[in-house]
């Protein structure tokens, strides 16, 4: 099976940009990726695009063709939606299309516009990623759901609010040099601990912010990259997806994320690598506890052991395995339909050595991205490798 | 490239079922398809699922995992959305995943729940498939958009309301024996002509109804079908997709659907067949004029000539090329996110010879399905063939 090369990547700044339309946001990311790739406009054969809540935020469905136009492309375009994993699944469809021999050049990415809505409406809109009949009607929102998962984790494996605060502190520190990040300022453990409670045990600084933004990646076949002499040293060598029951009540355990276990297992097998090979990771830390569970699902830490990783410095920029050098969803921001693509963008730059935090890494070869939807009812994992 | 076999198909009845949830509808179609396929539950590796307006109709996003659960499956699941072409693109992602060597057994399909909303809200919800900034704000709805396309067609090529009425009459006649169809009654040309005007030149009987329903298809690799001795005589041998500007105002011409031209060209090339090889077609007749434009995009009629096809009996059940033997969207009904999958279901039965209208065909070998989104800003064409 051929690897799929990454020929160009692009992002908007992440943050509050309520005056910008979705098409404006995606155009910026897409044109940046296209410019970096330098592939002729008419070579693009498809757009695979992720968006979660555009039907509510902008009353705009059918965004595929709209975003192809915004990207300056004349090609088939499809929107994919798996809640906060929407761009992850979009990248995955692009990988399939190239591996199927259907296409050689595909644009993938995503966009979310959120801050044009009042915050309560954002929370209600995000809640459509949960089970409407059995969770939302009972009053469940995502901070509450992740609080349940955090409580279950603490009960099962131990851990404390302070452990989680170290995750937030780490990711804020990583965001400082990243010009695309929403919160480029350091925070302290004390600040995190003292921030407003949201849903016990989670406080405000355990949660990612509400963000507008877009991401885009130009994916090409190995053959195309070689024939056209493209500078595309990083490849997607593994892709995996997992699923779980949508409602938490239907799960066997709340402290584990088996959808991510399955996605990771599939992605590693696809790439022919093992967790030990991974040099750097970008994971879906919509809440601090989510980063902990992600690292265990990815096999980067044993069950019950990732909780202390940030506190002990194992996942900080100076640690053995830097995690979320971008700043993560926590500090970089989380425009939900763009996030899975943004992780690929950040990881590509980290592996190429041209990321604002590249000095934290020494000759990285293998990176992994972990993108989750809802309470990890969907999970997509990609393995990226330096191939030349 | 391997063909992708169709091992089982399933539908709900199409019609008004406002008391049924989306998960209930999809479960019925999925379980019917699974039963027909007879594939072990744990062999299913993915669900690719189409839905258009569930975020508005049921406040339910992230339907992939929910529908996998409804289908009794424990596998990754993704929702795809291209307006009324949502299930068509879902089937296409499934085809890619199998051809990429990623999966051997995939469930594909779609669902739409519509009649639980008041009709005006349905019209407003459907309008999110158009360009919110440049069409919807100006008052555009889909009956109006297709009326513009019909007027452009009449101006460019001639044709009359009576020609369109014959399309409606034909499709109603086809629906009578189809137990899944919403309107199983014949209509006359006079009835169609005298029905209430909706948007000149289109009258009520030029439009498809509002429908609840679901569709499902079990797709398997050639190898899997052979190894497991499955009875799967029909294969998807060609898949193509096309795109266009979302807003009509940005198109060069309103009487053509170039996205469908491109989708058809790609699907024929993929399958290695030509329009002349096609024995039977299911096309996206959301309005009668849409069937006319579809037949020309598929190359089954020359430019400007499909308008008279139904009137002259060329596309009726006794004609050389029966079109929409299911009853089409017009009479079978159009649960938008299910339609592209339902076309595959109907075509599979027609090619297998076990459709309620199979007596209209003599040894059919090649069928084509045409599924469109919005004003054909998205189009997906599949070629199905009898392969054993």
CSV table of N, CA and C in Angstrom, one decimal, chain A residues 102-213:
chain,number,residue,atom,x,y,z
A,102,UNK,N,-8.0,6.2,-6.7
A,102,UNK,CA,-9.1,7.1,-7.3
A,102,UNK,C,-8.5,8.4,-7.6
A,103,UNK,N,-7.7,8.9,-6.6
A,103,UNK,CA,-7.1,10.3,-6.8
A,103,UNK,C,-5.6,10.3,-6.5
A,104,UNK,N,-4.9,11.3,-7.1
A,104,UNK,CA,-3.5,11.6,-6.7
A,104,UNK,C,-3.3,12.8,-5.9
A,105,UNK,N,-4.2,13.8,-6.0
A,105,UNK,CA,-4.1,15.0,-5.3
A,105,UNK,C,-5.4,15.4,-4.7
A,106,UNK,N,-5.4,15.5,-3.3
A,106,UNK,CA,-6.6,15.8,-2.6
A,106,UNK,C,-6.4,16.9,-1.6
A,107,UNK,N,-7.3,17.8,-1.4
A,107,UNK,CA,-7.3,18.8,-0.3
A,107,UNK,C,-8.2,18.2,0.8
A,108,UNK,N,-7.7,18.3,2.0
A,108,UNK,CA,-8.5,17.9,3.1
A,108,UNK,C,-8.3,18.9,4.2
A,109,UNK,N,-9.3,19.0,5.1
A,109,UNK,CA,-9.3,20.0,6.2
A,109,UNK,C,-10.6,20.1,6.8
A,110,UNK,N,-10.8,21.3,7.5
A,110,UNK,CA,-12.0,21.5,8.1
A,110,UNK,C,-12.1,22.9,8.6
A,111,UNK,N,-13.3,23.3,9.1
A,111,UNK,CA,-13.6,24.6,9.6
A,111,UNK,C,-14.7,24.6,10.6
A,112,UNK,N,-14.6,25.5,11.6
A,112,UNK,CA,-15.7,25.7,12.5
A,112,UNK,C,-15.8,27.2,12.8
A,113,UNK,N,-17.0,27.7,12.8
A,113,UNK,CA,-17.3,29.1,13.2
A,113,UNK,C,-18.2,28.9,14.4
A,114,UNK,N,-17.8,29.5,15.5
A,114,UNK,CA,-18.5,29.3,16.8
A,114,UNK,C,-18.8,30.6,17.5
A,115,UNK,N,-17.8,31.5,17.5
A,115,UNK,CA,-18.0,32.7,18.4
A,115,UNK,C,-19.0,33.7,18.0
A,116,UNK,N,-19.6,33.5,16.8
A,116,UNK,CA,-20.7,34.3,16.4
A,116,UNK,C,-22.0,34.0,17.2
A,117,UNK,N,-22.0,32.9,17.8
A,117,UNK,CA,-23.2,32.5,18.7
A,117,UNK,C,-22.9,32.9,20.1
A,118,UNK,N,-24.0,33.2,20.9
A,118,UNK,CA,-23.8,33.4,22.3
A,118,UNK,C,-23.3,32.1,22.9
A,119,UNK,N,-22.6,32.2,24.0
A,119,UNK,CA,-21.9,31.0,24.6
A,119,UNK,C,-22.9,29.9,25.0
A,120,UNK,N,-24.0,30.2,25.5
A,120,UNK,CA,-25.0,29.2,25.9
A,120,UNK,C,-25.5,28.5,24.6
A,121,UNK,N,-25.6,29.2,23.5
A,121,UNK,CA,-26.0,28.5,22.3
A,121,UNK,C,-24.9,27.6,21.8
A,122,UNK,N,-23.7,28.0,22.0
A,122,UNK,CA,-22.6,27.1,21.6
A,122,UNK,C,-22.6,25.8,22.4
A,123,UNK,N,-22.8,25.9,23.7
A,123,UNK,CA,-22.9,24.7,24.5
A,123,UNK,C,-24.1,23.8,24.0
A,124,UNK,N,-25.2,24.4,23.7
A,124,UNK,CA,-26.4,23.7,23.3
A,124,UNK,C,-26.1,23.1,21.9
A,125,UNK,N,-25.3,23.8,21.1
A,125,UNK,CA,-25.0,23.3,19.7
A,125,UNK,C,-24.0,22.1,19.8
A,126,UNK,N,-23.0,22.3,20.7
A,126,UNK,CA,-22.1,21.2,20.9
A,126,UNK,C,-22.8,19.9,21.4
A,127,UNK,N,-23.8,20.1,22.2
A,127,UNK,CA,-24.5,19.0,22.8
A,127,UNK,C,-25.2,18.1,21.8
A,128,UNK,N,-25.3,18.5,20.5
A,128,UNK,CA,-25.9,17.6,19.5
A,128,UNK,C,-24.9,16.5,19.2
A,129,UNK,N,-23.7,16.6,19.7
A,129,UNK,CA,-22.8,15.4,19.5
A,129,UNK,C,-23.0,14.3,20.5
A,130,UNK,N,-23.9,14.6,21.5
A,130,UNK,CA,-24.2,13.6,22.5
A,130,UNK,C,-25.6,13.0,22.1
A,131,UNK,N,-26.1,12.0,22.8
A,131,UNK,CA,-27.3,11.3,22.5
A,131,UNK,C,-28.5,12.2,22.9
A,132,UNK,N,-29.2,12.7,21.9
A,132,UNK,CA,-30.3,13.6,22.2
A,132,UNK,C,-31.4,13.0,23.1
A,133,UNK,N,-31.7,11.8,22.8
A,133,UNK,CA,-32.8,11.1,23.6
A,133,UNK,C,-32.4,10.8,25.0
A,134,UNK,N,-31.1,10.2,25.2
A,134,UNK,CA,-30.8,9.7,26.4
A,134,UNK,C,-29.7,10.5,27.2
A,135,UNK,N,-29.2,11.5,26.6
A,135,UNK,CA,-28.2,12.3,27.4
A,135,UNK,C,-28.7,13.8,27.5
A,136,UNK,N,-28.9,14.4,26.3
A,136,UNK,CA,-29.2,15.8,26.2
A,136,UNK,C,-30.5,16.1,26.9
A,137,UNK,N,-31.5,15.3,26.7
A,137,UNK,CA,-32.8,15.6,27.4
A,137,UNK,C,-32.7,15.5,28.9
A,138,UNK,N,-31.7,14.8,29.4
A,138,UNK,CA,-31.5,14.6,30.8
A,138,UNK,C,-30.6,15.8,31.4
A,139,UNK,N,-30.2,16.7,30.5
A,139,UNK,CA,-29.4,17.8,30.9
A,139,UNK,C,-27.9,17.7,30.7
A,140,UNK,N,-27.5,16.6,30.1
A,140,UNK,CA,-26.1,16.4,29.9
A,140,UNK,C,-25.5,17.5,28.9
A,141,UNK,N,-24.4,18.1,29.3
A,141,UNK,CA,-23.5,18.8,28.3
A,141,UNK,C,-22.1,18.3,28.4
A,142,UNK,N,-21.2,18.7,27.5
A,142,UNK,CA,-19.9,18.0,27.5
A,142,UNK,C,-19.1,18.3,28.7
A,143,UNK,N,-19.1,19.5,29.3
A,143,UNK,CA,-18.3,19.6,30.6
A,143,UNK,C,-18.8,18.5,31.6
A,144,UNK,N,-20.1,18.4,31.7
A,144,UNK,CA,-20.6,17.4,32.6
A,144,UNK,C,-20.2,16.0,32.3
A,145,UNK,N,-20.2,15.6,31.0
A,145,UNK,CA,-19.8,14.3,30.6
A,145,UNK,C,-18.4,14.0,30.9
A,146,UNK,N,-17.5,14.9,30.6
A,146,UNK,CA,-16.1,14.7,30.8
A,146,UNK,C,-15.8,14.7,32.3
A,147,UNK,N,-16.6,15.5,33.1
A,147,UNK,CA,-16.4,15.4,34.5
A,147,UNK,C,-16.7,14.0,35.1
A,148,UNK,N,-17.8,13.4,34.5
A,148,UNK,CA,-18.1,12.0,34.9
A,148,UNK,C,-16.9,11.1,34.6
A,149,UNK,N,-16.3,11.3,33.4
A,149,UNK,CA,-15.2,10.5,33.0
A,149,UNK,C,-14.0,10.7,33.9
A,150,UNK,N,-13.8,12.0,34.3
A,150,UNK,CA,-12.6,12.3,35.2
A,150,UNK,C,-12.9,11.6,36.6
A,151,UNK,N,-14.1,11.7,37.1
A,151,UNK,CA,-14.4,11.1,38.4
A,151,UNK,C,-14.2,9.6,38.3
A,152,UNK,N,-14.6,9.0,37.2
A,152,UNK,CA,-14.4,7.5,37.1
A,152,UNK,C,-12.9,7.2,37.0
A,153,UNK,N,-12.2,8.0,36.3
A,153,UNK,CA,-10.7,7.8,36.2
A,153,UNK,C,-10.1,7.9,37.6
A,154,UNK,N,-10.4,8.9,38.3
A,154,UNK,CA,-9.8,9.1,39.7
A,154,UNK,C,-10.2,7.9,40.6
A,155,UNK,N,-11.4,7.5,40.5
A,155,UNK,CA,-11.8,6.4,41.3
A,155,UNK,C,-11.1,5.1,41.0
A,156,UNK,N,-10.9,4.9,39.7
A,156,UNK,CA,-10.3,3.6,39.2
A,156,UNK,C,-8.8,3.6,39.4
A,157,UNK,N,-8.2,4.7,39.1
A,157,UNK,CA,-6.7,4.7,39.1
A,157,UNK,C,-6.0,5.7,40.0
A,158,UNK,N,-6.8,6.5,40.7
A,158,UNK,CA,-6.2,7.6,41.5
A,158,UNK,C,-6.0,8.8,40.6
A,159,UNK,N,-5.4,9.8,41.2
A,159,UNK,CA,-5.1,11.1,40.5
A,159,UNK,C,-5.9,12.2,41.2
A,160,UNK,N,-5.5,13.4,40.8
A,160,UNK,CA,-6.1,14.6,41.5
A,160,UNK,C,-6.3,15.7,40.5
A,161,UNK,N,-7.0,16.7,41.0
A,161,UNK,CA,-7.2,17.9,40.2
A,161,UNK,C,-5.8,18.5,39.9
A,162,UNK,N,-4.9,18.4,40.8
A,162,UNK,CA,-3.6,19.0,40.5
A,162,UNK,C,-2.9,18.3,39.4
A,163,UNK,N,-3.0,17.0,39.3
A,163,UNK,CA,-2.4,16.3,38.1
A,163,UNK,C,-3.0,16.9,36.8
A,164,UNK,N,-4.3,17.2,36.8
A,164,UNK,CA,-4.9,17.7,35.6
A,164,UNK,C,-4.4,19.2,35.3
A,165,UNK,N,-4.2,19.9,36.4
A,165,UNK,CA,-3.8,21.3,36.3
A,165,UNK,C,-2.4,21.3,35.5
A,166,UNK,N,-1.6,20.3,35.8
A,166,UNK,CA,-0.3,20.3,35.1
A,166,UNK,C,-0.4,20.1,33.6
A,167,UNK,N,-1.5,19.4,33.2
A,167,UNK,CA,-1.7,19.2,31.8
A,167,UNK,C,-2.0,20.6,31.2
A,168,UNK,N,-2.8,21.4,31.8
A,168,UNK,CA,-3.2,22.7,31.3
A,168,UNK,C,-2.0,23.6,31.3
A,169,UNK,N,-1.2,23.6,32.4
A,169,UNK,CA,0.0,24.4,32.4
A,169,UNK,C,1.0,24.1,31.3
A,170,UNK,N,1.2,22.8,31.1
A,170,UNK,CA,2.1,22.3,30.0
A,170,UNK,C,1.6,22.8,28.6
A,171,UNK,N,0.3,22.7,28.4
A,171,UNK,CA,-0.2,23.1,27.0
A,171,UNK,C,-0.2,24.6,26.8
A,172,UNK,N,-0.5,25.3,27.9
A,172,UNK,CA,-0.4,26.8,27.8
A,172,UNK,C,1.1,27.2,27.5
A,173,UNK,N,2.0,26.5,28.1
A,173,UNK,CA,3.4,26.9,27.9
A,173,UNK,C,3.8,26.6,26.5
A,174,UNK,N,3.3,25.5,25.9
A,174,UNK,CA,3.6,25.1,24.5
A,174,UNK,C,3.0,26.1,23.6
A,175,UNK,N,1.9,26.7,23.9
A,175,UNK,CA,1.2,27.6,23.0
A,175,UNK,C,1.9,29.0,22.8
A,176,UNK,N,2.7,29.3,23.8
A,176,UNK,CA,3.3,30.7,23.8
A,176,UNK,C,4.0,31.0,22.4
A,177,UNK,N,4.9,30.1,21.9
A,177,UNK,CA,5.6,30.5,20.7
A,177,UNK,C,4.7,30.2,19.4
A,178,UNK,N,3.5,29.6,19.6
A,178,UNK,CA,2.8,29.2,18.4
A,178,UNK,C,1.9,30.4,17.9
A,179,UNK,N,2.2,31.0,16.8
A,179,UNK,CA,1.5,32.2,16.4
A,179,UNK,C,0.1,31.9,16.0
A,180,UNK,N,-0.3,30.6,15.8
A,180,UNK,CA,-1.7,30.3,15.5
A,180,UNK,C,-2.6,30.1,16.7
A,181,UNK,N,-2.0,30.1,17.9
A,181,UNK,CA,-2.7,29.7,19.1
A,181,UNK,C,-3.6,30.8,19.6
A,182,UNK,N,-4.7,30.4,20.3
A,182,UNK,CA,-5.6,31.3,20.8
A,182,UNK,C,-5.1,32.0,22.1
A,183,UNK,N,-4.5,31.2,23.0
A,183,UNK,CA,-4.0,31.7,24.3
A,183,UNK,C,-2.5,31.5,24.4
A,184,UNK,N,-1.8,32.6,24.0
A,184,UNK,CA,-0.3,32.5,24.0
A,184,UNK,C,0.2,33.1,25.3
A,185,UNK,N,-0.3,32.5,26.4
A,185,UNK,CA,0.3,33.0,27.7
A,185,UNK,C,0.4,31.8,28.7
A,186,UNK,N,1.4,31.8,29.5
A,186,UNK,CA,1.6,30.8,30.5
A,186,UNK,C,0.6,30.9,31.6
A,187,UNK,N,0.3,29.8,32.2
A,187,UNK,CA,-0.5,29.9,33.4
A,187,UNK,C,0.2,29.0,34.5
A,188,UNK,N,-0.2,29.2,35.7
A,188,UNK,CA,0.4,28.5,36.8
A,188,UNK,C,-0.5,27.4,37.3
A,189,UNK,N,0.0,26.4,38.0
A,189,UNK,CA,-0.8,25.4,38.6
A,189,UNK,C,-1.8,26.0,39.6
A,190,UNK,N,-1.4,27.0,40.3
A,190,UNK,CA,-2.3,27.7,41.3
A,190,UNK,C,-3.5,28.4,40.5
A,191,UNK,N,-3.1,29.0,39.4
A,191,UNK,CA,-4.2,29.7,38.6
A,191,UNK,C,-5.2,28.6,38.2
A,192,UNK,N,-4.7,27.5,37.7
A,192,UNK,CA,-5.6,26.5,37.2
A,192,UNK,C,-6.5,25.9,38.3
A,193,UNK,N,-5.8,25.7,39.4
A,193,UNK,CA,-6.5,25.1,40.6
A,193,UNK,C,-7.6,26.0,41.1
A,194,UNK,N,-7.3,27.3,41.0
A,194,UNK,CA,-8.3,28.3,41.6
A,194,UNK,C,-9.3,28.8,40.6
A,195,UNK,N,-9.2,28.4,39.3
A,195,UNK,CA,-10.2,28.9,38.3
A,195,UNK,C,-11.5,28.3,38.7
A,196,UNK,N,-12.5,29.0,38.1
A,196,UNK,CA,-13.9,28.7,38.5
A,196,UNK,C,-14.3,27.2,38.2
A,197,UNK,N,-15.0,26.6,39.2
A,197,UNK,CA,-15.5,25.2,38.9
A,197,UNK,C,-16.5,25.2,37.8
A,198,UNK,N,-16.4,24.2,36.9
A,198,UNK,CA,-17.4,24.1,35.8
A,198,UNK,C,-18.3,22.9,36.1
A,199,UNK,N,-17.7,21.7,36.3
A,199,UNK,CA,-18.4,20.5,36.6
A,199,UNK,C,-17.4,19.7,37.4
A,200,UNK,N,-17.6,19.5,38.7
A,200,UNK,CA,-16.6,18.9,39.5
A,200,UNK,C,-16.2,17.5,39.0
A,201,UNK,N,-15.0,17.2,38.8
A,201,UNK,CA,-13.8,17.9,39.3
A,201,UNK,C,-13.2,18.9,38.3
A,202,UNK,N,-13.9,19.2,37.2
A,202,UNK,CA,-13.3,20.0,36.2
A,202,UNK,C,-13.5,21.5,36.5
A,203,UNK,N,-12.5,22.3,36.3
A,203,UNK,CA,-12.6,23.8,36.5
A,203,UNK,C,-12.4,24.4,35.1
A,204,UNK,N,-12.5,25.7,35.1
A,204,UNK,CA,-12.5,26.4,33.8
A,204,UNK,C,-11.2,26.1,33.1
A,205,UNK,N,-10.1,26.1,33.8
A,205,UNK,CA,-8.8,25.9,33.1
A,205,UNK,C,-8.5,24.4,32.7
A,206,UNK,N,-9.5,23.5,33.0
A,206,UNK,CA,-9.4,22.2,32.5
A,206,UNK,C,-10.1,22.1,31.1
A,207,UNK,N,-10.7,23.1,30.7
A,207,UNK,CA,-11.5,23.1,29.4
A,207,UNK,C,-10.9,23.9,28.3
A,208,UNK,N,-11.0,23.4,27.1
A,208,UNK,CA,-10.6,24.2,25.9
A,208,UNK,C,-11.6,25.3,25.7
A,209,UNK,N,-11.1,26.4,25.0
A,209,UNK,CA,-12.0,27.5,24.7
A,209,UNK,C,-12.9,27.3,23.5
A,210,UNK,N,-13.7,28.3,23.2
A,210,UNK,CA,-14.6,28.3,22.0
A,210,UNK,C,-13.8,29.1,21.0
A,211,UNK,N,-13.7,28.6,19.8
A,211,UNK,CA,-12.7,29.1,18.8
A,211,UNK,C,-13.3,29.1,17.4
A,212,UNK,N,-12.9,30.1,16.6
A,212,UNK,CA,-13.1,30.0,15.2
A,212,UNK,C,-11.8,29.7,14.5
A,213,UNK,N,-11.9,28.9,13.4
A,213,UNK,CA,-10.6,28.6,12.7
A,213,UNK,C,-10.8,27.5,11.7
